[in-house]
Amino acid sequence: MGQDLAVDSAPIGTATAGPHAERLSKLVTAQRATVDRDTGLDLYRDMTLGRRFEDKCAEMYYRGKMFGFVHLYNGQEAVSTGVIGAMKRQHDWFCSTYRDHVHALSAGVPAREVMSELFGKETGCSKGRGGSMHLFSKEHHLLGGFAFIAEGIPVALGSAFTSRYKRDALGDASSNAVTAAFFGDGTCNNGQFFECMNMAQLWKLPIIFVVENNKWAIGMAHDRATSDPEIWRKASSFGMAGEEVDGMDVLAVRAAAQRAVERARAGEGPTLLECLTYRFRGHSLADPDELRAEEEKQFWAKRDPLKALERDLTEAGLVNSDELRAIEKDIDSIVQDCVDFALSAPEPDPSELTRYIWAED
Amino acid sequence: MAGTLLFNALREAIDEEMGRDPHVCVMGEDVGHYGGSYKVTKDLAEKYGDLRVLDTPIAENGFTGMAVGAAMTGLRPIVEGMNMGFLLLAFNQISNNMGMLRYTSGGNFTIPTVVRGPGGVGRQLGAEHSQRLEAYFHAVPGIKIVACSTPTNAKGLMKAAIRDNNPVLFFEHVLLYNLTEELPEGDYTCALDQADLVQEGTDVTILTYSRMRHHCLKAVEQLEAEGVSVELIDLISLKPFDMETISRSIRKTNKVIVVEECMKTGGIGAELIALITEQCFDDLDARPVRLSSQDIPTPYNGSLENLTIIQPHQIVEAAQALVNKGI
């Protein structure tokens, strides 16, 4: 869709929407995933859950039900759904950042567990000890939300190393789990990114470095922070496969992720996948979002990934709008249910304050 | 006497544990083909292959974090810090992820890792290579910290550390690798949380660890000759402290000296004496004495370096003063 989308968006000039928008406008999508009706509905459902869950978080935050730093994912849903949807849940591994709610949901962590974690409740996926930026689920192979920039990448590399170790050192031929490490454009100026890119390619580890380039590292514009804004090109320095993709187009992300997963499972090593995307809200709910230009926001709002998928699915005749409205209604009840669940869930037991420090507890 | 060098005792421990459990692996700089900068992993790559004894690029933050991820997904990595000081570059991974992640994840993951390597003040290695990180890492929750001091405890502690399901920071001392000792026969481990009662005595308790154990032994010899009976305890476990053994000794001698190689401010002794004051105050007949390194970067010059760390004669003098002072 990439190229076509940009042409469709004629009313807003890319010059005023900035260089990130200009890049997206010029991007030619190599190949988009072909999906059947069921898959299309699954993708739409996953993205809708991500969007509406986050909208509910904002509401709950402003109503004083959750605290701390809360970073919402609105606008970037095509990346989480596109990548994780192309992988095997509870088999492959997923590693996230402080903006981790939607990755957790896409990985299959129940909305009740995520929402009650945000409420700090015992029923949360991290038992109320982690909070918004530290969602974990061993059951759903979520290695975690890592709150410091780039620190999750080496951890993700470790799980990719385990896959190879099991195959080649332990002789388990079936060991083919791939790890997806999600992080942002700001992270790509950090040493751990480069250290791990090198090791991943050196040892041909099954990992996908998924850059969610949303242009903004809080208030630092990407092109003000990095000498070459085209992050995917850095892959070539390591002899690694690199690709840029329209991160507002779930079918484009899915196709690119499928290629990367295939490479990784075949033992051909890692991929650096740069998804051009945008966050529709401020950096966190504490960010007044005064810095970003209105023209820029409008450019990306017109590329809302949910609307794009709806257009794709309906124009292809796979689904009709009523079915999608029904999904939204269904999701709304799931989101309301998880809030009700979280509100009535128990607080952690104060007598267990020091539990979980040690492996034996 | 046929004996085993300390670095070989460590090597035996790693070798035996790698043979026992295929999930145990080693990663770090020059651990493989080169055999480790102090030869603790010599020939292990040949025996177990390059993947199990993984030569990493010089990227401490990256490979330490990789060990965390590998541990979370089922392996039991041993990370070598070629010099423990280099692990300052991995402080975030050791603190946030090795130490805190199990708690933060509400018990989702365990991180069975050992981070080992040489620390301490060597012979004119300069400030950066003469660090005592045990004090820096002491405040990190969720990490066990041990320091070995003899070939026997080096092997037993290493095996226990590898088998432990928690992250263990394992401090070796750059000047102790060539100590020789006859090792116990067969498969043995040493408890990670128990102090070693090196010598029983009645007049004063000396608490120490790592290389300072040997400085203390020299001092004890002289003190014994002078009729001072010293109870010498090697802490072994720097976190948590074995307060049971420590308290029992203080109840007996009523006097305590802490001898450490780390710097005085924010050091191991600082925390230890705070605990002794809290828990053993009524058993003390005199104020606790702390003998620590100077609060300075370790100077290169040999004489200045000697002045930076505690020497045996200072331990003798401190013990004499404490014992002679009476109540």
mmCIF file of N, CA, C and O in Angstrom, chain A residues 231-313:
data_model
loop_
_atom_site.group_PDB
_atom_site.id
_atom_site.type_symbol
_atom_site.label_atom_id
_atom_site.label_comp_id
_atom_site.label_asym_id
_atom_site.label_seq_id
_atom_site.Cartn_x
_atom_site.Cartn_y
_atom_site.Cartn_z
ATOM 1 N N ILE A 231 17.376 3.639 9.164
ATOM 2 C CA ILE A 231 17.930 2.663 10.117
ATOM 3 C C ILE A 231 18.186 1.308 9.468
ATOM 4 O O ILE A 231 19.198 0.658 9.747
ATOM 5 N N TRP A 232 17.277 0.903 8.589
ATOM 6 C CA TRP A 232 17.415 -0.431 7.990
ATOM 7 C C TRP A 232 18.742 -0.590 7.260
ATOM 8 O O TRP A 232 19.271 -1.693 7.155
ATOM 9 N N ARG A 233 19.303 0.545 6.801
ATOM 10 C CA ARG A 233 20.587 0.467 6.082
ATOM 11 C C ARG A 233 21.731 0.052 7.003
ATOM 12 O O ARG A 233 22.760 -0.421 6.539
ATOM 13 N N LYS A 234 21.570 0.257 8.297
ATOM 14 C CA LYS A 234 22.658 -0.106 9.211
ATOM 15 C C LYS A 234 22.885 -1.620 9.198
ATOM 16 O O LYS A 234 23.950 -2.095 9.594
ATOM 17 N N ALA A 235 21.873 -2.369 8.781
ATOM 18 C CA ALA A 235 22.033 -3.830 8.712
ATOM 19 C C ALA A 235 23.199 -4.214 7.813
ATOM 20 O O ALA A 235 23.940 -5.160 8.105
ATOM 21 N N SER A 236 23.373 -3.480 6.740
ATOM 22 C CA SER A 236 24.401 -3.870 5.762
ATOM 23 C C SER A 236 25.801 -3.765 6.361
ATOM 24 O O SER A 236 26.709 -4.471 5.942
ATOM 25 N N SER A 237 25.978 -2.914 7.363
ATOM 26 C CA SER A 237 27.285 -2.823 8.017
ATOM 27 C C SER A 237 27.664 -4.148 8.658
ATOM 28 O O SER A 237 28.832 -4.410 8.915
ATOM 29 N N PHE A 238 26.649 -4.949 8.976
ATOM 30 C CA PHE A 238 26.906 -6.223 9.643
ATOM 31 C C PHE A 238 26.701 -7.400 8.685
ATOM 32 O O PHE A 238 26.736 -8.552 9.098
ATOM 33 N N GLY A 239 26.446 -7.087 7.420
ATOM 34 C CA GLY A 239 26.157 -8.156 6.461
ATOM 35 C C GLY A 239 24.813 -8.805 6.721
ATOM 36 O O GLY A 239 24.576 -9.953 6.379
ATOM 37 N N MET A 240 23.934 -8.050 7.330
ATOM 38 C CA MET A 240 22.638 -8.585 7.751
ATOM 39 C C MET A 240 21.547 -8.157 6.772
ATOM 40 O O MET A 240 21.647 -7.102 6.147
ATOM 41 N N ALA A 241 20.512 -8.966 6.684
ATOM 42 C CA ALA A 241 19.358 -8.575 5.875
ATOM 43 C C ALA A 241 18.656 -7.407 6.561
ATOM 44 O O ALA A 241 18.448 -7.438 7.773
ATOM 45 N N GLY A 242 18.326 -6.408 5.783
ATOM 46 C CA GLY A 242 17.620 -5.263 6.334
ATOM 47 C C GLY A 242 16.492 -4.866 5.408
ATOM 48 O O GLY A 242 16.571 -5.065 4.198
ATOM 49 N N GLU A 243 15.431 -4.340 5.982
ATOM 50 C CA GLU A 243 14.285 -4.004 5.156
ATOM 51 C C GLU A 243 13.540 -2.846 5.797
ATOM 52 O O GLU A 243 13.452 -2.764 7.025
ATOM 53 N N GLU A 244 13.026 -1.969 4.976
ATOM 54 C CA GLU A 244 12.138 -0.937 5.508
ATOM 55 C C GLU A 244 10.737 -1.246 5.032
ATOM 56 O O GLU A 244 10.539 -1.781 3.938
ATOM 57 N N VAL A 245 9.794 -0.910 5.864
ATOM 58 C CA VAL A 245 8.429 -1.290 5.520
ATOM 59 C C VAL A 245 7.464 -0.221 6.046
ATOM 60 O O VAL A 245 7.774 0.473 7.021
ATOM 61 N N ASP A 246 6.347 -0.116 5.355
ATOM 62 C CA ASP A 246 5.297 0.808 5.784
ATOM 63 C C ASP A 246 4.677 0.269 7.077
ATOM 64 O O ASP A 246 3.924 -0.703 7.060
ATOM 65 N N GLY A 247 5.021 0.889 8.168
ATOM 66 C CA GLY A 247 4.569 0.407 9.473
ATOM 67 C C GLY A 247 3.134 0.759 9.783
ATOM 68 O O GLY A 247 2.654 0.470 10.887
ATOM 69 N N MET A 248 2.441 1.409 8.829
ATOM 70 C CA MET A 248 1.022 1.698 9.031
ATOM 71 C C MET A 248 0.172 0.693 8.245
ATOM 72 O O MET A 248 -1.044 0.783 8.241
ATOM 73 N N ASP A 249 0.856 -0.226 7.594
ATOM 74 C CA ASP A 249 0.189 -1.181 6.708
ATOM 75 C C ASP A 249 0.446 -2.586 7.245
ATOM 76 O O ASP A 249 1.522 -3.150 7.056
ATOM 77 N N VAL A 250 -0.524 -3.146 7.907
ATOM 78 C CA VAL A 250 -0.298 -4.425 8.585
ATOM 79 C C VAL A 250 0.053 -5.537 7.597
ATOM 80 O O VAL A 250 0.809 -6.443 7.925
ATOM 81 N N LEU A 251 -0.480 -5.438 6.384
ATOM 82 C CA LEU A 251 -0.199 -6.500 5.420
ATOM 83 C C LEU A 251 1.240 -6.402 4.901
ATOM 84 O O LEU A 251 1.884 -7.418 4.616
ATOM 85 N N ALA A 252 1.738 -5.195 4.817
ATOM 86 C CA ALA A 252 3.138 -5.016 4.415
ATOM 87 C C ALA A 252 4.065 -5.492 5.532
ATOM 88 O O ALA A 252 5.065 -6.179 5.285
ATOM 89 N N VAL A 253 3.726 -5.150 6.770
ATOM 90 C CA VAL A 253 4.545 -5.587 7.906
ATOM 91 C C VAL A 253 4.520 -7.106 8.001
ATOM 92 O O VAL A 253 5.550 -7.759 8.196
ATOM 93 N N ARG A 254 3.333 -7.654 7.817
ATOM 94 C CA ARG A 254 3.201 -9.118 7.918
ATOM 95 C C ARG A 254 4.065 -9.830 6.879
ATOM 96 O O ARG A 254 4.764 -10.803 7.208
ATOM 97 N N ALA A 255 4.049 -9.331 5.672
ATOM 98 C CA ALA A 255 4.845 -9.971 4.617
ATOM 99 C C ALA A 255 6.335 -9.884 4.945
ATOM 100 O O ALA A 255 7.078 -10.857 4.794
ATOM 101 N N ALA A 256 6.765 -8.728 5.412
ATOM 102 C CA ALA A 256 8.185 -8.558 5.748
ATOM 103 C C ALA A 256 8.564 -9.449 6.929
ATOM 104 O O ALA A 256 9.639 -10.074 6.935
ATOM 105 N N ALA A 257 7.665 -9.536 7.887
ATOM 106 C CA ALA A 257 7.937 -10.382 9.054
ATOM 107 C C ALA A 257 7.992 -11.846 8.644
ATOM 108 O O ALA A 257 8.835 -12.607 9.130
ATOM 109 N N GLN A 258 7.108 -12.235 7.754
ATOM 110 C CA GLN A 258 7.118 -13.631 7.278
ATOM 111 C C GLN A 258 8.445 -13.971 6.612
ATOM 112 O O GLN A 258 9.009 -15.047 6.837
ATOM 113 N N ARG A 259 8.959 -13.026 5.837
ATOM 114 C CA ARG A 259 10.267 -13.259 5.194
ATOM 115 C C ARG A 259 11.363 -13.405 6.253
ATOM 116 O O ARG A 259 12.219 -14.279 6.174
ATOM 117 N N ALA A 260 11.304 -12.544 7.249
ATOM 118 C CA ALA A 260 12.338 -12.568 8.302
ATOM 119 C C ALA A 260 12.244 -13.854 9.129
ATOM 120 O O ALA A 260 13.264 -14.457 9.476
ATOM 121 N N VAL A 261 11.025 -14.261 9.427
ATOM 122 C CA VAL A 261 10.832 -15.491 10.216
ATOM 123 C C VAL A 261 11.352 -16.690 9.436
ATOM 124 O O VAL A 261 12.035 -17.560 9.983
ATOM 125 N N GLU A 262 11.066 -16.693 8.162
ATOM 126 C CA GLU A 262 11.512 -17.803 7.314
ATOM 127 C C GLU A 262 13.039 -17.899 7.313
ATOM 128 O O GLU A 262 13.614 -18.973 7.476
ATOM 129 N N ARG A 263 13.682 -16.745 7.149
ATOM 130 C CA ARG A 263 15.157 -16.714 7.183
ATOM 131 C C ARG A 263 15.673 -17.249 8.518
ATOM 132 O O ARG A 263 16.580 -18.065 8.568
ATOM 133 N N ALA A 264 15.061 -16.765 9.581
ATOM 134 C CA ALA A 264 15.536 -17.135 10.921
ATOM 135 C C ALA A 264 15.343 -18.630 11.177
ATOM 136 O O ALA A 264 16.250 -19.303 11.659
ATOM 137 N N ARG A 265 14.194 -19.145 10.807
ATOM 138 C CA ARG A 265 13.932 -20.573 11.054
ATOM 139 C C ARG A 265 14.838 -21.452 10.210
ATOM 140 O O ARG A 265 15.195 -22.559 10.604
ATOM 141 N N ALA A 266 15.222 -20.947 9.075
ATOM 142 C CA ALA A 266 16.094 -21.725 8.187
ATOM 143 C C ALA A 266 17.551 -21.648 8.632
ATOM 144 O O ALA A 266 18.424 -22.208 7.974
ATOM 145 N N GLY A 267 17.812 -20.952 9.714
ATOM 146 C CA GLY A 267 19.185 -20.846 10.194
ATOM 147 C C GLY A 267 20.004 -19.822 9.441
ATOM 148 O O GLY A 267 21.235 -19.822 9.506
ATOM 149 N N GLU A 268 19.310 -18.945 8.699
ATOM 150 C CA GLU A 268 20.045 -17.962 7.909
ATOM 151 C C GLU A 268 20.280 -16.661 8.663
ATOM 152 O O GLU A 268 20.834 -15.711 8.112
ATOM 153 N N GLY A 269 19.828 -16.612 9.903
ATOM 154 C CA GLY A 269 20.197 -15.480 10.742
ATOM 155 C C GLY A 269 19.165 -14.378 10.848
ATOM 156 O O GLY A 269 18.004 -14.548 10.483
ATOM 157 N N PRO A 270 19.606 -13.267 11.383
ATOM 158 C CA PRO A 270 18.691 -12.200 11.796
ATOM 159 C C PRO A 270 18.289 -11.260 10.656
ATOM 160 O O PRO A 270 18.850 -11.299 9.568
ATOM 161 N N THR A 271 17.327 -10.428 10.981
ATOM 162 C CA THR A 271 16.868 -9.390 10.055
ATOM 163 C C THR A 271 16.642 -8.111 10.846
ATOM 164 O O THR A 271 16.151 -8.163 11.976
ATOM 165 N N LEU A 272 17.009 -7.019 10.239
ATOM 166 C CA LEU A 272 16.668 -5.714 10.805
ATOM 167 C C LEU A 272 15.488 -5.175 10.007
ATOM 168 O O LEU A 272 15.600 -4.923 8.810
ATOM 169 N N LEU A 273 14.375 -5.047 10.681
ATOM 170 C CA LEU A 273 13.149 -4.616 10.017
ATOM 171 C C LEU A 273 12.755 -3.248 10.553
ATOM 172 O O LEU A 273 12.399 -3.118 11.724
ATOM 173 N N GLU A 274 12.861 -2.267 9.704
ATOM 174 C CA GLU A 274 12.493 -0.911 10.132
ATOM 175 C C GLU A 274 11.076 -0.595 9.679
ATOM 176 O O GLU A 274 10.805 -0.533 8.477
ATOM 177 N N CYS A 275 10.196 -0.403 10.639
ATOM 178 C CA CYS A 275 8.803 -0.101 10.328
ATOM 179 C C CYS A 275 8.586 1.404 10.509
ATOM 180 O O CYS A 275 8.742 1.920 11.617
ATOM 181 N N LEU A 276 8.203 2.069 9.437
ATOM 182 C CA LEU A 276 7.939 3.508 9.535
ATOM 183 C C LEU A 276 6.533 3.690 10.089
ATOM 184 O O LEU A 276 5.548 3.291 9.475
ATOM 185 N N THR A 277 6.474 4.275 11.253
ATOM 186 C CA THR A 277 5.180 4.377 11.910
ATOM 187 C C THR A 277 5.104 5.696 12.668
ATOM 188 O O THR A 277 5.960 6.587 12.475
ATOM 189 N N TYR A 278 4.100 5.815 13.485
ATOM 190 C CA TYR A 278 3.887 7.080 14.191
ATOM 191 C C TYR A 278 3.016 6.803 15.401
ATOM 192 O O TYR A 278 2.096 5.997 15.329
ATOM 193 N N ARG A 279 3.343 7.472 16.504
ATOM 194 C CA ARG A 279 2.436 7.318 17.640
ATOM 195 C C ARG A 279 1.443 8.469 17.620
ATOM 196 O O ARG A 279 1.806 9.619 17.422
ATOM 197 N N PHE A 280 0.188 8.114 17.816
ATOM 198 C CA PHE A 280 -0.880 9.113 17.713
ATOM 199 C C PHE A 280 -1.006 9.947 18.979
ATOM 200 O O PHE A 280 -1.679 10.966 19.002
ATOM 201 N N ARG A 281 -0.360 9.477 20.056
ATOM 202 C CA ARG A 281 -0.436 10.226 21.305
ATOM 203 C C ARG A 281 0.953 10.706 21.698
ATOM 204 O O ARG A 281 1.934 10.413 21.014
ATOM 205 N N GLY A 282 1.049 11.405 22.806
ATOM 206 C CA GLY A 282 2.347 11.854 23.295
ATOM 207 C C GLY A 282 3.209 10.674 23.707
ATOM 208 O O GLY A 282 2.769 9.521 23.684
ATOM 209 N N HIS A 283 4.437 10.966 24.092
ATOM 210 C CA HIS A 283 5.354 9.893 24.491
ATOM 211 C C HIS A 283 4.743 9.035 25.591
ATOM 212 O O HIS A 283 4.779 7.818 25.542
ATOM 213 N N SER A 284 4.232 9.690 26.599
ATOM 214 C CA SER A 284 3.505 8.975 27.657
ATOM 215 C C SER A 284 2.299 9.828 28.000
ATOM 216 O O SER A 284 2.127 10.931 27.463
ATOM 217 N N LEU A 285 1.500 9.331 28.907
ATOM 218 C CA LEU A 285 0.308 10.112 29.266
ATOM 219 C C LEU A 285 0.680 11.362 30.063
ATOM 220 O O LEU A 285 -0.155 12.209 30.311
ATOM 221 N N ALA A 286 1.945 11.461 30.428
ATOM 222 C CA ALA A 286 2.400 12.666 31.122
ATOM 223 C C ALA A 286 2.940 13.713 30.139
ATOM 224 O O ALA A 286 3.330 14.805 30.547
ATOM 225 N N ASP A 287 2.952 13.344 28.851
ATOM 226 C CA ASP A 287 3.523 14.237 27.837
ATOM 227 C C ASP A 287 2.412 15.103 27.235
ATOM 228 O O ASP A 287 1.468 14.580 26.660
ATOM 229 N N PRO A 288 2.523 16.430 27.349
ATOM 230 C CA PRO A 288 1.477 17.290 26.782
ATOM 231 C C PRO A 288 1.491 17.308 25.244
ATOM 232 O O PRO A 288 0.572 17.825 24.625
ATOM 233 N N ASP A 289 2.508 16.724 24.640
ATOM 234 C CA ASP A 289 2.580 16.593 23.183
ATOM 235 C C ASP A 289 2.424 17.939 22.487
ATOM 236 O O ASP A 289 1.602 18.105 21.588
ATOM 237 N N GLU A 290 3.219 18.905 22.918
ATOM 238 C CA GLU A 290 3.110 20.245 22.337
ATOM 239 C C GLU A 290 4.107 20.490 21.208
ATOM 240 O O GLU A 290 4.027 21.487 20.508
ATOM 241 N N LEU A 291 5.073 19.586 21.086
ATOM 242 C CA LEU A 291 6.189 19.841 20.173
ATOM 243 C C LEU A 291 5.895 19.456 18.722
ATOM 244 O O LEU A 291 6.319 20.128 17.800
ATOM 245 N N ARG A 292 5.151 18.395 18.540
ATOM 246 C CA ARG A 292 4.978 17.868 17.184
ATOM 247 C C ARG A 292 3.987 18.713 16.386
ATOM 248 O O ARG A 292 2.950 19.137 16.900
ATOM 249 N N ALA A 293 4.323 18.919 15.110
ATOM 250 C CA ALA A 293 3.514 19.808 14.263
ATOM 251 C C ALA A 293 2.168 19.173 13.931
ATOM 252 O O ALA A 293 2.069 17.959 13.734
ATOM 253 N N GLU A 294 1.157 20.016 13.865
ATOM 254 C CA GLU A 294 -0.191 19.557 13.555
ATOM 255 C C GLU A 294 -0.249 18.898 12.172
ATOM 256 O O GLU A 294 -0.906 17.877 11.977
ATOM 257 N N GLU A 295 0.493 19.490 11.215
ATOM 258 C CA GLU A 295 0.503 18.931 9.856
ATOM 259 C C GLU A 295 1.021 17.502 9.876
ATOM 260 O O GLU A 295 0.530 16.621 9.169
ATOM 261 N N GLU A 296 2.074 17.311 10.682
ATOM 262 C CA GLU A 296 2.667 15.977 10.777
ATOM 263 C C GLU A 296 1.661 14.989 11.371
ATOM 264 O O GLU A 296 1.465 13.890 10.848
ATOM 265 N N LYS A 297 1.017 15.401 12.441
ATOM 266 C CA LYS A 297 0.046 14.507 13.081
ATOM 267 C C LYS A 297 -1.073 14.132 12.113
ATOM 268 O O LYS A 297 -1.515 12.995 12.052
ATOM 269 N N GLN A 298 -1.484 15.134 11.328
ATOM 270 C CA GLN A 298 -2.591 14.869 10.391
ATOM 271 C C GLN A 298 -2.174 13.922 9.277
ATOM 272 O O GLN A 298 -2.938 13.062 8.851
ATOM 273 N N PHE A 299 -0.952 14.097 8.813
ATOM 274 C CA PHE A 299 -0.444 13.213 7.759
ATOM 275 C C PHE A 299 -0.564 11.750 8.197
ATOM 276 O O PHE A 299 -1.032 10.893 7.467
ATOM 277 N N TRP A 300 -0.125 11.504 9.433
ATOM 278 C CA TRP A 300 -0.109 10.117 9.910
ATOM 279 C C TRP A 300 -1.499 9.650 10.330
ATOM 280 O O TRP A 300 -1.826 8.471 10.155
ATOM 281 N N ALA A 301 -2.295 10.562 10.846
ATOM 282 C CA ALA A 301 -3.659 10.174 11.242
ATOM 283 C C ALA A 301 -4.429 9.640 10.043
ATOM 284 O O ALA A 301 -5.253 8.722 10.163
ATOM 285 N N LYS A 302 -4.144 10.211 8.887
ATOM 286 C CA LYS A 302 -4.825 9.753 7.671
ATOM 287 C C LYS A 302 -4.410 8.340 7.291
ATOM 288 O O LYS A 302 -5.027 7.712 6.441
ATOM 289 N N ARG A 303 -3.312 7.904 7.884
ATOM 290 C CA ARG A 303 -2.829 6.551 7.582
ATOM 291 C C ARG A 303 -3.104 5.587 8.728
ATOM 292 O O ARG A 303 -2.381 4.620 8.933
ATOM 293 N N ASP A 304 -4.122 5.877 9.455
ATOM 294 C CA ASP A 304 -4.511 5.008 10.580
ATOM 295 C C ASP A 304 -4.533 3.546 10.118
ATOM 296 O O ASP A 304 -5.274 3.191 9.195
ATOM 297 N N PRO A 305 -3.717 2.708 10.744
ATOM 298 C CA PRO A 305 -3.588 1.327 10.256
ATOM 299 C C PRO A 305 -4.875 0.514 10.347
ATOM 300 O O PRO A 305 -5.076 -0.415 9.560
ATOM 301 N N LEU A 306 -5.741 0.854 11.288
ATOM 302 C CA LEU A 306 -7.004 0.108 11.360
ATOM 303 C C LEU A 306 -7.910 0.447 10.184
ATOM 304 O O LEU A 306 -8.541 -0.431 9.591
ATOM 305 N N LYS A 307 -7.936 1.731 9.865
ATOM 306 C CA LYS A 307 -8.786 2.135 8.729
ATOM 307 C C LYS A 307 -8.240 1.560 7.426
ATOM 308 O O LYS A 307 -8.986 1.181 6.526
ATOM 309 N N ALA A 308 -6.912 1.521 7.353
ATOM 310 C CA ALA A 308 -6.287 0.980 6.138
ATOM 311 C C ALA A 308 -6.646 -0.491 5.964
ATOM 312 O O ALA A 308 -6.978 -0.938 4.855
ATOM 313 N N LEU A 309 -6.597 -1.231 7.066
ATOM 314 C CA LEU A 309 -6.927 -2.658 6.968
ATOM 315 C C LEU A 309 -8.402 -2.847 6.627
ATOM 316 O O LEU A 309 -8.767 -3.713 5.822
ATOM 317 N N GLU A 310 -9.228 -2.013 7.219
ATOM 318 C CA GLU A 310 -10.662 -2.116 6.903
ATOM 319 C C GLU A 310 -10.889 -1.907 5.404
ATOM 320 O O GLU A 310 -11.627 -2.661 4.761
ATOM 321 N N ARG A 311 -10.218 -0.894 4.878
ATOM 322 C CA ARG A 311 -10.339 -0.620 3.439
ATOM 323 C C ARG A 311 -9.889 -1.838 2.635
ATOM 324 O O ARG A 311 -10.558 -2.261 1.704
ATOM 325 N N ASP A 312 -8.756 -2.385 3.025
ATOM 326 C CA ASP A 312 -8.236 -3.542 2.302
ATOM 327 C C ASP A 312 -9.215 -4.710 2.315
ATOM 328 O O ASP A 312 -9.485 -5.329 1.287
ATOM 329 N N LEU A 313 -9.707 -4.998 3.511
ATOM 330 C CA LEU A 313 -10.545 -6.194 3.644
ATOM 331 C C LEU A 313 -11.896 -6.029 2.964
ATOM 332 O O LEU A 313 -12.405 -6.962 2.348
#
